[in-house]
Amino acid sequence: MKQQDIKVTFRAMTLKDYDAVIALWKKGNIPYRPQGCDSRKNIAAQLKQPACHFLVAVTDKTIIGAIVGTHDGRKGWINRLVVAPSYRKKGIAKGLVEEVEHHFSAQGIDIV
């Protein structure tokens, strides 16, 4: 997908992406608890949960955005969304949200 002349790929986050995503959260002033629910161990467990959907936006092998979506089987929520400052206002956040909405819709969840 091209976002305003930037080739961006959206894909599922893996544990290898953890450090880059945490760095983005810090840059974006996203609250996180590295000793709690956002520890590497806890994120690894969340990545395996079918109700959690972690995506990253990648360009030139660099993670430039991330989103966390969760659902309860009926409704979905976007819990965290961040885009690197130098890539903002280029449609990256919109693309991440659309990807999560599509994922939820495929599971029969149309309320986000």
Tab-separated table of C-alpha atoms in Angstrom:
chain	number	residue	atom	x	y	z
A	1	MET	CA	0.000	0.000	0.000
A	2	LYS	CA	1.266	3.474	-0.815
A	3	GLN	CA	0.608	6.178	1.713
A	4	GLN	CA	1.342	9.545	0.068
A	5	ASP	CA	4.313	8.270	-1.971
A	6	ILE	CA	5.691	6.087	0.831
A	7	LYS	CA	5.619	2.333	0.306
A	8	VAL	CA	4.129	0.993	3.526
A	9	THR	CA	3.464	-2.605	4.475
A	10	PHE	CA	1.115	-3.534	7.300
A	11	ARG	CA	1.806	-6.826	9.045
A	12	ALA	CA	1.279	-8.630	12.307
A	13	MET	CA	3.686	-7.643	15.038
A	14	THR	CA	6.109	-10.312	16.232
A	15	LEU	CA	8.112	-10.408	19.429
A	16	LYS	CA	11.171	-9.394	17.373
A	17	ASP	CA	9.414	-6.043	16.871
A	18	TYR	CA	9.033	-5.423	20.615
A	19	ASP	CA	11.947	-2.993	21.086
A	20	ALA	CA	11.019	-0.928	18.022
A	21	VAL	CA	7.369	-0.710	19.080
A	22	ILE	CA	8.294	0.296	22.639
A	23	ALA	CA	10.598	2.986	21.192
A	24	LEU	CA	7.667	4.286	19.106
A	25	TRP	CA	5.401	4.319	22.152
A	26	LYS	CA	8.016	6.385	23.995
A	27	LYS	CA	8.367	8.852	21.092
A	28	GLY	CA	4.604	9.161	20.866
A	29	ASN	CA	4.158	9.635	24.625
A	30	ILE	CA	1.997	6.513	24.752
A	31	PRO	CA	1.694	5.332	28.370
A	32	TYR	CA	3.173	1.906	28.911
A	33	ARG	CA	4.192	-0.284	31.827
A	34	PRO	CA	7.469	-2.064	31.050
A	35	GLN	CA	7.403	-3.895	34.382
A	36	GLY	CA	3.727	-4.792	34.065
A	37	CYS	CA	1.332	-5.558	31.239
A	38	ASP	CA	3.765	-4.218	28.625
A	39	SER	CA	6.765	-6.326	29.598
A	40	ARG	CA	8.295	-8.453	26.858
A	41	LYS	CA	6.898	-11.563	28.568
A	42	ASN	CA	3.365	-10.176	28.774
A	43	ILE	CA	3.382	-8.831	25.223
A	44	ALA	CA	4.572	-12.281	24.051
A	45	ALA	CA	1.535	-13.818	25.753
A	46	GLN	CA	-0.808	-11.179	24.292
A	47	LEU	CA	0.519	-11.802	20.778
A	48	LYS	CA	-0.807	-15.368	21.088
A	49	GLN	CA	-4.294	-14.306	22.188
A	50	PRO	CA	-6.925	-14.412	19.441
A	51	ALA	CA	-8.685	-11.391	20.985
A	52	CYS	CA	-5.557	-9.216	20.626
A	53	HIS	CA	-4.436	-7.857	17.274
A	54	PHE	CA	-1.054	-6.131	17.108
A	55	LEU	CA	-0.026	-4.624	13.761
A	56	VAL	CA	2.979	-2.650	12.613
A	57	ALA	CA	3.480	-0.346	9.637
A	58	VAL	CA	6.829	-0.879	7.941
A	59	THR	CA	8.753	1.061	5.313
A	60	ASP	CA	12.312	0.288	4.235
A	61	LYS	CA	12.490	-2.417	6.950
A	62	THR	CA	11.776	0.223	9.611
A	63	ILE	CA	8.728	0.103	11.861
A	64	ILE	CA	7.060	3.500	11.571
A	65	GLY	CA	3.707	2.778	13.181
A	66	ALA	CA	1.912	0.374	15.466
A	67	ILE	CA	-1.616	-0.347	16.613
A	68	VAL	CA	-3.120	-2.616	19.235
A	69	GLY	CA	-6.702	-3.748	18.838
A	70	THR	CA	-8.645	-6.039	21.151
A	71	HIS	CA	-12.150	-7.436	21.162
A	72	ASP	CA	-14.559	-9.306	23.390
A	73	GLY	CA	-16.205	-11.262	20.577
A	74	ARG	CA	-18.864	-8.601	20.090
A	75	LYS	CA	-17.101	-5.218	20.150
A	76	GLY	CA	-13.590	-4.183	19.201
A	77	TRP	CA	-11.363	-1.472	20.638
A	78	ILE	CA	-8.262	0.315	19.486
A	79	ASN	CA	-6.120	0.457	22.586
A	80	ARG	CA	-2.972	2.069	21.230
A	81	LEU	CA	-2.066	3.786	17.999
A	82	VAL	CA	1.218	5.500	17.211
A	83	VAL	CA	3.055	6.726	14.127
A	84	ALA	CA	6.648	7.977	14.107
A	85	PRO	CA	6.648	11.798	14.144
A	86	SER	CA	8.358	12.138	10.756
A	87	TYR	CA	5.682	9.935	9.111
A	88	ARG	CA	2.589	11.612	10.546
A	89	LYS	CA	-0.092	13.184	8.331
A	90	LYS	CA	0.701	10.721	5.553
A	91	GLY	CA	-2.202	8.302	6.028
A	92	ILE	CA	-0.282	5.718	8.080
A	93	ALA	CA	-2.618	5.874	11.098
A	94	LYS	CA	-5.655	5.640	8.813
A	95	GLY	CA	-4.164	2.557	7.167
A	96	LEU	CA	-3.474	0.899	10.529
A	97	VAL	CA	-7.024	1.567	11.726
A	98	GLU	CA	-8.495	0.219	8.475
A	99	GLU	CA	-6.404	-2.953	8.794
A	100	VAL	CA	-7.638	-3.567	12.352
A	101	GLU	CA	-11.236	-2.863	11.321
A	102	HIS	CA	-10.890	-5.333	8.437
A	103	HIS	CA	-9.455	-7.971	10.801
A	104	PHE	CA	-12.332	-7.465	13.237
A	105	SER	CA	-14.929	-7.506	10.463
A	106	ALA	CA	-13.560	-10.834	9.207
A	107	GLN	CA	-14.291	-12.188	12.700
A	108	GLY	CA	-17.854	-10.853	12.638
A	109	ILE	CA	-17.074	-7.829	14.813
A	110	ASP	CA	-18.495	-4.695	13.223
A	111	ILE	CA	-18.562	-2.377	16.245
A	112	VAL	CA	-15.217	-0.697	16.911
